[in-house]
Coordinates of C-alpha atoms and ligand atoms in Angstrom, one line a residue:
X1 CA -33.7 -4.1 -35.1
X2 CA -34.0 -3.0 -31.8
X3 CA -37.6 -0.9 -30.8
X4 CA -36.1 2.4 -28.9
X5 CA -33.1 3.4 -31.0
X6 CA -32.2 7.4 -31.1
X7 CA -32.8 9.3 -34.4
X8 CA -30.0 10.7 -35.6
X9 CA -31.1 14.0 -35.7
X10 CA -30.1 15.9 -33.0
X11 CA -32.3 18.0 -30.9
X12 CA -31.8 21.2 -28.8
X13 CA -33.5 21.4 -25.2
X14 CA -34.8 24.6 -23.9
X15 CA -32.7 26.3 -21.5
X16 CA -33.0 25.4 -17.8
X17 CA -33.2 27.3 -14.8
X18 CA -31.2 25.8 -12.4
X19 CA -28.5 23.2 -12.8
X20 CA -28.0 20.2 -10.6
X21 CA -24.0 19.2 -11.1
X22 CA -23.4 15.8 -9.7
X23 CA -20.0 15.8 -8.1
X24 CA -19.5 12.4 -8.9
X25 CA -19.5 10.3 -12.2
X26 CA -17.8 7.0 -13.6
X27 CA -14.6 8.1 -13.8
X28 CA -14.2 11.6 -11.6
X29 CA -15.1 12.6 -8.0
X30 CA -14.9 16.4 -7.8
X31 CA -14.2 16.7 -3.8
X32 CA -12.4 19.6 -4.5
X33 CA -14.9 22.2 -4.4
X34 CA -13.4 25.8 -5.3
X35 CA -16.8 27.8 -4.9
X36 CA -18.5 29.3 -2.0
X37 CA -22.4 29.1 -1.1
X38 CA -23.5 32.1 -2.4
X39 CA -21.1 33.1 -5.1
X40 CA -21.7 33.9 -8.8
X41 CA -19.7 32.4 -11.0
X42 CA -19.5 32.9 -15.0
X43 CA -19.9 30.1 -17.7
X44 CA -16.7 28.3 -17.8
X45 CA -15.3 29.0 -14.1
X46 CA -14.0 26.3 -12.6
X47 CA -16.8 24.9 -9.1
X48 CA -14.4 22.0 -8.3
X49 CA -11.5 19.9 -9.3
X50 CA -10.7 15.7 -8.8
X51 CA -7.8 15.6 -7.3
X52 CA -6.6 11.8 -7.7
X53 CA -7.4 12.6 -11.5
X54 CA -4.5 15.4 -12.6
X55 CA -7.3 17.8 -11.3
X56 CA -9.8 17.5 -14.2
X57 CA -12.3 20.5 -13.6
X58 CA -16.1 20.7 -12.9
X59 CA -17.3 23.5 -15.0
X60 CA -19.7 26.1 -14.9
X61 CA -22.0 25.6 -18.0
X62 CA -24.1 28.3 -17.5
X63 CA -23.8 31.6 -15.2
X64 CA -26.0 31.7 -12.3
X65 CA -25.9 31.5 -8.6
X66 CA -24.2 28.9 -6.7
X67 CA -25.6 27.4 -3.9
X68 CA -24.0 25.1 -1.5
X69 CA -26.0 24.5 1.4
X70 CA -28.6 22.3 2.1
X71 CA -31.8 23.6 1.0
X72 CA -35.0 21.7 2.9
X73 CA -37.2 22.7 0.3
X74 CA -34.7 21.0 -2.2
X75 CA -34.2 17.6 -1.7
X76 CA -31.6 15.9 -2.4
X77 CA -29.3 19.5 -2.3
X78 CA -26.2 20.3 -1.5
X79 CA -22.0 19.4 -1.4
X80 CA -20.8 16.2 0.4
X81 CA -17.7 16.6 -1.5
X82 CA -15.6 14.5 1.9
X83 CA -17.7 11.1 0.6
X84 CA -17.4 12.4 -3.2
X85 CA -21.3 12.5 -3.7
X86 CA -23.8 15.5 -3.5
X87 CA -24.0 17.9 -6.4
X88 CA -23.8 21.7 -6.6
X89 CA -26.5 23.7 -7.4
X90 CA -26.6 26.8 -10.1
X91 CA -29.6 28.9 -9.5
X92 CA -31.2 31.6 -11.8
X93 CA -29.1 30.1 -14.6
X94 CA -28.1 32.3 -17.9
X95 CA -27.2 31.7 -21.2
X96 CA -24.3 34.4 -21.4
X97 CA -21.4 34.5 -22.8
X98 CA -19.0 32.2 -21.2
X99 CA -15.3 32.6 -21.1
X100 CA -11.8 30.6 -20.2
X101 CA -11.4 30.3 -16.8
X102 CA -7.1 30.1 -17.2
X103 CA -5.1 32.4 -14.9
X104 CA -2.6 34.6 -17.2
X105 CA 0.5 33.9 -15.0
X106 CA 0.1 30.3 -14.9
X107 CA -0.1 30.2 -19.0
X108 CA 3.6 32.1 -18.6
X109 CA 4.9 29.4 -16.4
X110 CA 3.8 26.6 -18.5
X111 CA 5.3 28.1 -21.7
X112 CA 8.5 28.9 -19.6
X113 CA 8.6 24.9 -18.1
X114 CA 6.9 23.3 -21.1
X115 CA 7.1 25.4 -24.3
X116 CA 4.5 25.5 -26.5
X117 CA 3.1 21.6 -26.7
X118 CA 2.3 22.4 -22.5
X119 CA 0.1 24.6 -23.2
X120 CA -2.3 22.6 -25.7
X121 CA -2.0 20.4 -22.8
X122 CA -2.8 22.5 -20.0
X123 CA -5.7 24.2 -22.5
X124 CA -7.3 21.2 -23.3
X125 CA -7.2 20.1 -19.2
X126 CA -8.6 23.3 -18.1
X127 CA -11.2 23.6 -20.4
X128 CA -12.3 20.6 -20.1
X129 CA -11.6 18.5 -23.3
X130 CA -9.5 16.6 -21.6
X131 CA -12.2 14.7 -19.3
X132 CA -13.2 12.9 -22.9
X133 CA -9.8 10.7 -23.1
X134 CA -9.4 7.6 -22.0
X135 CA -6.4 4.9 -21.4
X136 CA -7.3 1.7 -24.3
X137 CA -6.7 -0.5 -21.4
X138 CA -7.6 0.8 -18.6
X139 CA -10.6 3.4 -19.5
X140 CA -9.0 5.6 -17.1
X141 CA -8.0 9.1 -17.3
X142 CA -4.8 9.4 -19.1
X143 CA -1.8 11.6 -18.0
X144 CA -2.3 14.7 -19.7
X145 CA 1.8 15.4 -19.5
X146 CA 2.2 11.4 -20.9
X147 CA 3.3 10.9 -24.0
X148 CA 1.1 7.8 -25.9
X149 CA 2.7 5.5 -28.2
X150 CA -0.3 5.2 -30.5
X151 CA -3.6 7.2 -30.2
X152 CA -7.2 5.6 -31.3
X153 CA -9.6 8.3 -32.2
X154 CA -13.3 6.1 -33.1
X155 CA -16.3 7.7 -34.8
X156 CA -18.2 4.6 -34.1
X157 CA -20.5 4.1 -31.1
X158 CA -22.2 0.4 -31.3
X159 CA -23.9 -0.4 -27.8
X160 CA -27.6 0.1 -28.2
X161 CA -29.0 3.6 -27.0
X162 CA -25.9 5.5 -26.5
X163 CA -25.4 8.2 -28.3
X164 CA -23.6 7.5 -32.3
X165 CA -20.7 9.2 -34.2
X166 CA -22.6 10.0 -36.8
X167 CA -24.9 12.3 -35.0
X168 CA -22.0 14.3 -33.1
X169 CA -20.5 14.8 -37.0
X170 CA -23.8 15.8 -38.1
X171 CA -23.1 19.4 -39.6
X172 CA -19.5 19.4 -37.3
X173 CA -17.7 17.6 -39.8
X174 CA -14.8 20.7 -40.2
X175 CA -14.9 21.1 -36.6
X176 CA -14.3 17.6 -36.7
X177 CA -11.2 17.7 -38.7
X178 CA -9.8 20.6 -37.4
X179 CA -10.1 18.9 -34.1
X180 CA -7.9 15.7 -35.6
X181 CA -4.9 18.8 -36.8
X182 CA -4.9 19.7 -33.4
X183 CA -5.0 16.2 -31.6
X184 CA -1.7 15.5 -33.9
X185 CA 0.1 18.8 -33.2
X186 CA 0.1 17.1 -29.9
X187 CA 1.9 13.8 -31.2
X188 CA 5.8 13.8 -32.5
X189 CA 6.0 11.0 -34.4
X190 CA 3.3 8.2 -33.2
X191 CA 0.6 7.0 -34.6
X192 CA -2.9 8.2 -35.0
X193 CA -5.3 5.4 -36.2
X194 CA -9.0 6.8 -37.0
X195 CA -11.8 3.9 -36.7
X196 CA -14.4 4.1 -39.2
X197 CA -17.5 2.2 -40.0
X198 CA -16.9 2.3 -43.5
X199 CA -13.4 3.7 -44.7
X200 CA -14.6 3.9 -48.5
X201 CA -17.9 5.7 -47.8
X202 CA -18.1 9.3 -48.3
X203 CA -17.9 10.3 -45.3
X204 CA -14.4 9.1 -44.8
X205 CA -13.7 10.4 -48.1
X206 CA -15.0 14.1 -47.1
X207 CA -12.7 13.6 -43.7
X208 CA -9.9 12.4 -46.2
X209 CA -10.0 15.6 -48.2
X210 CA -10.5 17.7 -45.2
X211 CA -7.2 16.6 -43.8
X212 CA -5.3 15.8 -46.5
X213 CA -2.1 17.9 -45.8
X214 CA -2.6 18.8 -42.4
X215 CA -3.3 15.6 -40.3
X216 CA -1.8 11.9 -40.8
X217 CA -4.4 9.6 -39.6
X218 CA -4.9 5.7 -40.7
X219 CA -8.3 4.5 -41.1
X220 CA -9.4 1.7 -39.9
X221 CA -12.4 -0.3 -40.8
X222 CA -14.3 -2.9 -38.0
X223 CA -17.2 -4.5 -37.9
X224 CA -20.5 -3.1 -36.9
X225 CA -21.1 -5.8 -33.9
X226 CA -21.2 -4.8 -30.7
X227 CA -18.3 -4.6 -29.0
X228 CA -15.8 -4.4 -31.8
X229 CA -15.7 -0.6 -30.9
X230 CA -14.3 -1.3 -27.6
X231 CA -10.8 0.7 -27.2
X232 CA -9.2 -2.4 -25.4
X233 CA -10.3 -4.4 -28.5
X234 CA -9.2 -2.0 -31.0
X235 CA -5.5 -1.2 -29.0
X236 CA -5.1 -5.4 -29.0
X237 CA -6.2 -5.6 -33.2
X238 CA -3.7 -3.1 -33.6
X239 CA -0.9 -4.7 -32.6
X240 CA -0.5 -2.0 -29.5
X241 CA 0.9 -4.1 -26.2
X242 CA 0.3 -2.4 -22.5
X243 CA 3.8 -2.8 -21.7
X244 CA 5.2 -0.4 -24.4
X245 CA 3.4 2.8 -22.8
X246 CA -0.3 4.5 -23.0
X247 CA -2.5 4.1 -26.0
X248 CA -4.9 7.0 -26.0
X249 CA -8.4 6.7 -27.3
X250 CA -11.0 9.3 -27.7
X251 CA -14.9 8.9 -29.4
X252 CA -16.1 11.8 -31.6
X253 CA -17.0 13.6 -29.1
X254 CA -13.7 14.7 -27.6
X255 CA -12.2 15.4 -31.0
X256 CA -14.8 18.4 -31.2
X257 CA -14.4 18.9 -27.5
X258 CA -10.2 19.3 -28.6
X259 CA -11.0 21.7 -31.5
X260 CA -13.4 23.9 -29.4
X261 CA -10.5 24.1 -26.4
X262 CA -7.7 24.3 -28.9
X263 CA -9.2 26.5 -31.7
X264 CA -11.7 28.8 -29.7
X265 CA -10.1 28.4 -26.5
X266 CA -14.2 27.9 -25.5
X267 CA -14.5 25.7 -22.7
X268 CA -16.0 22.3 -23.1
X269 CA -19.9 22.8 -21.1
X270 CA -22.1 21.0 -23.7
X271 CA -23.0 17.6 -24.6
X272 CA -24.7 15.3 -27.3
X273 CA -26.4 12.6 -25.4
X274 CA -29.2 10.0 -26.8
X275 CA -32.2 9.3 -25.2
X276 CA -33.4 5.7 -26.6
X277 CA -35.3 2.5 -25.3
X278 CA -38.6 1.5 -25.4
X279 CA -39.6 3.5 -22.5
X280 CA -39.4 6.7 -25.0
X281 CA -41.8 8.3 -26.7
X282 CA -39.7 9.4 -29.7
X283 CA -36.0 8.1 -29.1
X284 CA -33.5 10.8 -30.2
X285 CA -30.2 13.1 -29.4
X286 CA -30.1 15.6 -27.3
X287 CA -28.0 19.4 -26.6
X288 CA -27.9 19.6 -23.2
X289 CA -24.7 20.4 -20.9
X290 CA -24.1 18.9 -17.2
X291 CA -26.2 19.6 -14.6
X292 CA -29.4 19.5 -16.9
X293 CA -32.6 18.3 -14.6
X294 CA -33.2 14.7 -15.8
X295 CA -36.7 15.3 -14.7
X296 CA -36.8 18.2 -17.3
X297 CA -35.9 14.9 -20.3
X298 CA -38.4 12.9 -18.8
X299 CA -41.5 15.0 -18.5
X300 CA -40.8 15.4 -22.3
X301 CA -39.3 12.0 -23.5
X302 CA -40.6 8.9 -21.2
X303 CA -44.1 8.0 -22.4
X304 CA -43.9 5.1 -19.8
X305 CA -45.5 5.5 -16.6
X306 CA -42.7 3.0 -14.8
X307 CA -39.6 3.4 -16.1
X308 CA -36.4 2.3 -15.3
X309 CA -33.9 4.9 -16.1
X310 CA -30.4 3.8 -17.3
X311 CA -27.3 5.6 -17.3
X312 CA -25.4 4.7 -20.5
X313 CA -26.1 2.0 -23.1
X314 CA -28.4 -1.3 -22.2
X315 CA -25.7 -3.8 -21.6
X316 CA -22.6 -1.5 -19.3
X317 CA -24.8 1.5 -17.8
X318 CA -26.0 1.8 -14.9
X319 CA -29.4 2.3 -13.2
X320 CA -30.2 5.9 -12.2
X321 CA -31.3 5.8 -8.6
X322 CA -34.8 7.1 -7.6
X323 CA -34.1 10.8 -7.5
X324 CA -31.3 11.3 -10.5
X325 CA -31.4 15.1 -10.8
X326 CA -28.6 16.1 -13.0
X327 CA -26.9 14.7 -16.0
X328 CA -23.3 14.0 -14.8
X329 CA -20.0 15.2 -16.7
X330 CA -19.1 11.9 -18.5
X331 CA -23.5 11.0 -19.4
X332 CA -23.3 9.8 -23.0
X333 CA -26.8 8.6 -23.0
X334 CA -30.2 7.7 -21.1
X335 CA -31.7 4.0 -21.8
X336 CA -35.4 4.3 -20.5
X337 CA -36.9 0.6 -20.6
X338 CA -40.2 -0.3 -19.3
X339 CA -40.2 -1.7 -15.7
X340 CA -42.0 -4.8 -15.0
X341 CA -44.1 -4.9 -12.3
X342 CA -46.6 -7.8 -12.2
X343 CA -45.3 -11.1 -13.5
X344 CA -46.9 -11.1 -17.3
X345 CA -49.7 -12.6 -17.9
X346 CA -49.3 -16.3 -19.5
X347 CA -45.4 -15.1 -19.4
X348 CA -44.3 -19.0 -19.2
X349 CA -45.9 -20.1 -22.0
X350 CA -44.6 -16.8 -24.8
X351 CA -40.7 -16.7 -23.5
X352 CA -39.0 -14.8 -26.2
X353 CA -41.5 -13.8 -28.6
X354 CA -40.5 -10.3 -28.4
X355 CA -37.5 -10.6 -28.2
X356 CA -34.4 -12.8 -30.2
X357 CA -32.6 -15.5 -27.6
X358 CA -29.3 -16.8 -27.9
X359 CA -30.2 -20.0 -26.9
X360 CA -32.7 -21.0 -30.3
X361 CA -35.0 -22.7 -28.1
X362 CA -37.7 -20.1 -27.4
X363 CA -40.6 -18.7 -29.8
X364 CA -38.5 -16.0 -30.8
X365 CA -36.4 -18.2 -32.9
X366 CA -39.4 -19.1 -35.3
X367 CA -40.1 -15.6 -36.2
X368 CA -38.1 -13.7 -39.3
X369 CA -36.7 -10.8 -38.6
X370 CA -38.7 -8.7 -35.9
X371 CA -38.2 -5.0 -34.3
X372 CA -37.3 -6.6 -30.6
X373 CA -38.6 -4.7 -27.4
X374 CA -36.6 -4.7 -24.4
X375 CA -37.8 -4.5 -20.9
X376 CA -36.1 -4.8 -17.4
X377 CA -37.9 -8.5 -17.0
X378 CA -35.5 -11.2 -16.5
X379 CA -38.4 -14.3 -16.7
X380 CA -37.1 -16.3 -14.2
X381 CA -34.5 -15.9 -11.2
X382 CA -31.2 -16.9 -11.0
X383 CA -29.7 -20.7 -11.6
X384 CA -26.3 -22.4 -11.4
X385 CA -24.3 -22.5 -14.2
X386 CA -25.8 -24.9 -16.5
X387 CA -22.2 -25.3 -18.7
X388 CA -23.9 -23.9 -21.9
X389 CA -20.7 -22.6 -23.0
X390 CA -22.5 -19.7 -24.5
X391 CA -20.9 -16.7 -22.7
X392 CA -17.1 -18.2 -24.2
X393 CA -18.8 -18.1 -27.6
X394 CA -19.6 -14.8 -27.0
X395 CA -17.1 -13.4 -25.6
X396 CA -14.9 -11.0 -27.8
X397 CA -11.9 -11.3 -25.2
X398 CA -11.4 -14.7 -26.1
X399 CA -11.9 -15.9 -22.1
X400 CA -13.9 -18.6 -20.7
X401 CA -16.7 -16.5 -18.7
X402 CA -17.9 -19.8 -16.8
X403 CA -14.4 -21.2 -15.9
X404 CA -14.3 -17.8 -13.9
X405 CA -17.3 -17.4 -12.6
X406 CA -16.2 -21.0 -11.3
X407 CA -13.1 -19.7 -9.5
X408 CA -14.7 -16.9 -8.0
X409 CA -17.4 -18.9 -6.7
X410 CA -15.2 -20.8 -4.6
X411 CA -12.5 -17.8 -4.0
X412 CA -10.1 -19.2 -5.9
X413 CA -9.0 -15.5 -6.9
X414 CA -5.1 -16.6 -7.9
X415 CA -6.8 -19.0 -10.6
X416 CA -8.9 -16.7 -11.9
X417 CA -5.9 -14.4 -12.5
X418 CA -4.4 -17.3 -14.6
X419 CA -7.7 -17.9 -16.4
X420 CA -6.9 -14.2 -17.6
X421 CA -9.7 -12.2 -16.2
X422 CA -7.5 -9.2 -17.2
X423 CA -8.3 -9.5 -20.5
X424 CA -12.5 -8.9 -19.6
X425 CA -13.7 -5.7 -21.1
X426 CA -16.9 -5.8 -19.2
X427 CA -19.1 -5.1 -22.2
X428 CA -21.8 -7.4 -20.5
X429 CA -22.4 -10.0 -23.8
X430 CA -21.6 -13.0 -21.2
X431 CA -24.1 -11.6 -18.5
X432 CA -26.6 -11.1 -21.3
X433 CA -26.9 -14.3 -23.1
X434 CA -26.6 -16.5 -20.1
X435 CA -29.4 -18.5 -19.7
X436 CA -28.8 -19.0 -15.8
X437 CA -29.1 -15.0 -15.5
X438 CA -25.5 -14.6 -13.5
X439 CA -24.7 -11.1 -13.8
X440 CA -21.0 -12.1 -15.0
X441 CA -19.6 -8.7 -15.8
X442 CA -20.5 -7.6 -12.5
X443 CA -18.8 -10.2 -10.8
X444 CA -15.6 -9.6 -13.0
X445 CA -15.6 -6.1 -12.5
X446 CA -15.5 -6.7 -8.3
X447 CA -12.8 -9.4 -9.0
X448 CA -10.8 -7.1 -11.0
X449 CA -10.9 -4.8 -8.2
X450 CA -10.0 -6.8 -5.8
X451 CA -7.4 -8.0 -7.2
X452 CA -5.6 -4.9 -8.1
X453 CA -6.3 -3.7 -4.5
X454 CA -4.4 -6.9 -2.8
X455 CA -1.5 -6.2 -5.8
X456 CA -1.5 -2.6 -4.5
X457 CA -1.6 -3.8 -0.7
X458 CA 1.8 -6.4 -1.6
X459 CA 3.6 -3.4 -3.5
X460 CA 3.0 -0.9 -0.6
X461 CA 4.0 -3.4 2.4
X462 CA 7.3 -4.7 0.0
X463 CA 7.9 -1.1 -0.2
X464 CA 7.8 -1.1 3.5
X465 CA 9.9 -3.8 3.8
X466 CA 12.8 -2.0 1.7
X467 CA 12.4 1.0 3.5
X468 CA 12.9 -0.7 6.6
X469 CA 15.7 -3.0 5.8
X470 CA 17.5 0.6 4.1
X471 CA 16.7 2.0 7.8
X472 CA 18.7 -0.6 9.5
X473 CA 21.5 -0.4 7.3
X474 CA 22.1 2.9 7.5
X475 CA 21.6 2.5 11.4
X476 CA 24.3 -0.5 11.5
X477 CA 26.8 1.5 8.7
X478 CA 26.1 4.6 11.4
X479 CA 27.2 2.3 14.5
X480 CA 30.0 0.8 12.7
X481 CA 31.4 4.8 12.0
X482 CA 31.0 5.7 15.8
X483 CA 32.7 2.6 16.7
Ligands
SF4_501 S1 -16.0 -12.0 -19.8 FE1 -18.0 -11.2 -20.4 S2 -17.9 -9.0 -19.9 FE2 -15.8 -9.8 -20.0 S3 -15.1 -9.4 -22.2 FE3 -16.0 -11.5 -22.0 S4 -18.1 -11.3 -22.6 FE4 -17.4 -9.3 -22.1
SF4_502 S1 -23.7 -18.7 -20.2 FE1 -24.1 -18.9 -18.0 S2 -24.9 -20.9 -17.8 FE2 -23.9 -20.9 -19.8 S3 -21.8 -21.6 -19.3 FE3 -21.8 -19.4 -19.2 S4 -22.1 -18.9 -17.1 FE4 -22.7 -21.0 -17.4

């Protein structure tokens, strides 16, 4: 019962007149920008591509007129596509007819290399459908050429605030199915496993009747507790190990993006986000498409004066920085929460009435069931571990949170390895019921980095090595011969 969650009804925001399209977001960083200052491109032309990721596309959502340079009466404007940041600009946006930005001779080339299964591929990358995959493990862009051994398709959404399956079905449910048909026309004989929140409701009936004949998918049931929906979670239940190739998950979402690129051959340009927390006046969904002024949602949403904006869900997003001007390519919601400010009044002697506490200890735990309200306060700074043990109850990867943080504390990165920070799949529970306020996840997420940048380091100077000692062979072997 949390104060702040979206309605499920979904609601359509007026058109804007200029779009702000970040050139960065979690996943992508378009630096390869395609568009001039100046140009006027179409709904569904291609502004930029990401390069390190098989050259997903930035899309036009709307025509209009691009603009490039820095604009002083504009701030923050313009391209920095060399440091992956900036945004481009569409000014004097309309709502016209957009079209698929694929060249004629490259769909002839695919067919000729690929038959076909390519061109699904190549559609859904173009168009941008592809952008809403993700590797189980990794959460990285999967190889759209790859073949998966299993793929997860979830209709279930359960972080607080971001947006919910259930609303991206609302009144899309063939769209939905169709979009399933085409997602297996793109398997040969793996699996497809569909998680549900209730595989005997109707709802899954209605999607069994829709498919019946045309698409194999096994449903799946999980529990509604944050974060059983996590693909990593879902891959391991399964059964599905990392070393026997790719598992590809995709939310709702993408299933409709598939259909849309696959059945309409319509780019991908629009977006069901939520806007939820208790910094919103009436917490809901929202049609918008990248590039939409975030200023634009909160003159009509935030009802609190300061408010700390959020990208994503209350326990993985991240905080929008002070000038966020356009929803990026991968937003899938906006937590608003209040911001504290002042210490609150008499705030030592009420910790946790308004909200429930893992540890039973505070006022909170005397209360029945309550609507809880959420701010950005922390009450109180950061401590040392106290060895509560509560983040290994906690966590779903079945870890031991402190034993890490331990490690890492005294940079004893190879024992953290062993203590299987690998498995972590950052979904912040740890971080959010320790009562010493260490911002675990965070700290596993830099480890994790780390790590696989010194494993990337040993691999590249071992391949140096090889190449090296090959050299000098072939040098000696070349000797020996003139000899
Ligand atoms: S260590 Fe923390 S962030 Fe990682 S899976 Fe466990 S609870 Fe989640
Ligand atoms: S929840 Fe925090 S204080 Fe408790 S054991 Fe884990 S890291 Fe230590």
């Amino acid at each position: 019962m949390l104060q702040g969650r979206p309605e499920r009804a979904v609601k359509v925001m007026p058109e804007p007149e200029v779009l702000n399209l970040p050139l960065r977001s979690r996943r992508f960083v378009f630096s390869d920008v395609s568009v001039e200052d100046g140009q006027r491109v179409s709904s569904g032309d291609i502004l930029a591509k990401d390069p390190n990721n098989y050259a997903v596309p930035l899309l036009a959502p709307r025509a209009g007129l691009v603009r490039l340079k820095k604009d002083e009466n504009a701030a923050p404007a313009a391209v920095d596509a060399s440091r992956g940041g900036g945004h481009i600009i569409i000014d004097d946006v309309a709502n016209l007819e957009e079209h698929a930005d694929i060249a004629k001779e490259e769909l002839e080339h695919i067919e000729r290399e690929m038959g076909a299964g390519g061109i699904k591929r190549y559609k859904l990358l173009v168009l941008g459908a592809w952008q809403f995959f993700y590797d189980a493990y990794t959460g990285a862009l999967p190889d759209p050429q790859g073949t998966p051994q299993a793929i997860i398709v979830s209709t279930v959404s359960l972080e607080p605030f971001v947006a919910r399956g259930d609303a991206q079905l609302h009144k899309r449910l063939f769209n939905f199915t169709r979009g399933l048909e085409q997602l297996q026309s793109l398997l040969e004989y793996q699996p497809m496993y569909l998680v549900m929140p209730d595989i005997k409701s109707e709802l899954a009936n209605r999607i069994r009747d829709h498919i019946r004949g045309y698409a194999w998918a096994k449903m799946l049931e999980i529990p509604l507790t944050y974060p059983y929906d996590d693909f990593a979670i879902l891959a391991r239940r399964l059964g599905l190990r990392r070393d026997k190739g790719p598992v590809w998950a995709v939310r709702t979402e993408g299933v409709l993006a598939i259909d849309r690129a696959l059945t309409l051959t319509k780019p991908c340009t629009v977006r069901i986000i939520s806007i939820g927390g208790t910094g919103v006046n009436s917490p809901a969904h929202i049609k918008v498409m990248p590039g939409y002024p975030i200023d634009k949602i909160r003159d009509t949403y935030v009802s609190e004066p300061a408010a700390r904006m959020i990208d994503g869900g209350i326990l993985t997003g991240e905080a929008l920085g002070q000038e966020p001007v356009g929803i990026d390519t991968e937003c899938r919601g906006i937590t608003v929460l209040g911001e504290l400010q002042d210490r609150e009044f008499l705030g030592f002697a009420r910790p946790g009435w308004d909200r429930s506490c893992y540890a039973a200890c505070y006022l909170s735990s005397l209360r029945k069931r309550f609507r809880e309200r959420f701010t950005t306060g922390m009450r109180g700074e950061g401590r040392p571990c106290i060895s509560c043990n509560f983040c290994e109850e906690v966590c779903p990867a079945g870890i031991m949170p402190h034993l890490i943080h331990k490690y890492l504390y005294r940079d004893l990165i190879e024992e953290a390895e062993q203590a299987r920070i690998d498995l972590c799949v950052e979904c912040g529970l740890c971080s959010f019921v320790c009562p010493s306020k260490l911002d675990l996840r965070q700290e596993f997420i830099d480890a994790k980095k780390l790590i696989e940048q010194e494993k990337e380091e040993i691999r590249q100077e071992q391949e140096r090595q090889e190449k090296l000692r090959q050299e000098e062979a072939a040098k000696r072997s070349a000797e020996e011969k003139s000899e």
